[in-house]
Amino acid sequence: RKPPVHKSLRNAFRGVFLMMKHERNFQLEFAAFLINVFLIFYLNLSSTDTILILMVSSGVLATEILNTRSEE
């Protein structure tokens, strides 16, 4: 049986919090992600550019999570 959605989301956010707390590379990449978000609004980028930047930035964060998991 699947766990309820709120428990799955809680576990996902807990994992991201632990990554932020313990992984230096993730901290740097997350800071770069936040800079990207700021620049998207500051430069008033098009929807296409915004989507592409957010997809690539999210992919970098997801890859870092998978990399960290594979190293443990």
Short mmCIF file of C-alpha atoms in Angstrom, two decimals:
data_model
loop_
_atom_site.label_atom_id
_atom_site.label_comp_id
_atom_site.label_asym_id
_atom_site.label_seq_id
_atom_site.Cartn_x
_atom_site.Cartn_y
_atom_site.Cartn_z
CA ARG A 1 0.00 0.00 0.00
CA LYS A 2 1.25 3.47 -0.90
CA PRO A 3 1.85 6.04 1.83
CA PRO A 4 -0.36 9.16 1.82
CA VAL A 5 0.80 12.07 -0.33
CA HIS A 6 1.55 14.31 2.65
CA LYS A 7 3.97 11.72 4.08
CA SER A 8 5.73 11.34 0.73
CA LEU A 9 6.10 15.12 0.43
CA ARG A 10 7.35 15.37 4.01
CA ASN A 11 10.03 12.75 3.28
CA ALA A 12 11.03 14.50 0.05
CA PHE A 13 11.44 17.86 1.78
CA ARG A 14 13.32 16.20 4.63
CA GLY A 15 15.74 14.74 2.09
CA VAL A 16 16.33 18.12 0.44
CA PHE A 17 16.85 19.71 3.86
CA LEU A 18 19.43 17.04 4.76
CA MET A 19 21.22 17.62 1.46
CA MET A 20 21.33 21.36 2.19
CA LYS A 21 22.67 20.69 5.66
CA HIS A 22 25.39 18.17 4.84
CA GLU A 23 26.47 18.45 1.19
CA ARG A 24 28.71 21.36 0.17
CA ASN A 25 28.25 20.87 -3.58
CA PHE A 26 24.47 20.84 -3.22
CA GLN A 27 24.64 24.07 -1.23
CA LEU A 28 26.62 25.75 -4.01
CA GLU A 29 24.34 24.40 -6.74
CA PHE A 30 21.24 25.47 -4.82
CA ALA A 31 22.71 28.97 -4.42
CA ALA A 32 23.27 29.04 -8.20
CA PHE A 33 19.65 27.94 -8.66
CA LEU A 34 18.44 30.85 -6.52
CA ILE A 35 20.64 33.27 -8.48
CA ASN A 36 19.08 31.91 -11.69
CA VAL A 37 15.58 32.52 -10.31
CA PHE A 38 16.54 36.06 -9.32
CA LEU A 39 18.01 36.77 -12.76
CA ILE A 40 14.93 35.36 -14.51
CA PHE A 41 12.79 38.00 -12.79
CA TYR A 42 15.40 40.77 -12.95
CA LEU A 43 16.01 40.33 -16.69
CA ASN A 44 12.33 39.67 -17.44
CA LEU A 45 13.12 36.61 -19.57
CA SER A 46 10.64 35.00 -21.91
CA SER A 47 8.59 31.99 -20.85
CA THR A 48 10.65 29.70 -23.06
CA ASP A 49 13.94 30.89 -21.59
CA THR A 50 12.54 30.63 -18.07
CA ILE A 51 11.35 27.06 -18.58
CA LEU A 52 14.66 25.99 -20.11
CA ILE A 53 16.73 27.55 -17.33
CA LEU A 54 14.55 26.03 -14.60
CA MET A 55 14.60 22.60 -16.25
CA VAL A 56 18.38 22.57 -16.56
CA SER A 57 18.88 23.94 -13.03
CA SER A 58 16.48 21.38 -11.57
CA GLY A 59 18.26 18.65 -13.52
CA VAL A 60 21.58 19.69 -11.98
CA LEU A 61 20.10 19.50 -8.48
CA ALA A 62 18.48 16.10 -9.17
CA THR A 63 21.74 14.77 -10.59
CA GLU A 64 23.62 15.94 -7.50
CA ILE A 65 21.12 14.11 -5.29
CA LEU A 66 21.55 10.91 -7.31
CA ASN A 67 25.33 11.30 -7.28
CA THR A 68 25.40 11.75 -3.52
CA ARG A 69 23.16 8.71 -3.06
CA SER A 70 25.38 6.57 -5.27
CA GLU A 71 28.49 7.58 -3.30
CA GLU A 72 27.02 6.50 0.04
#
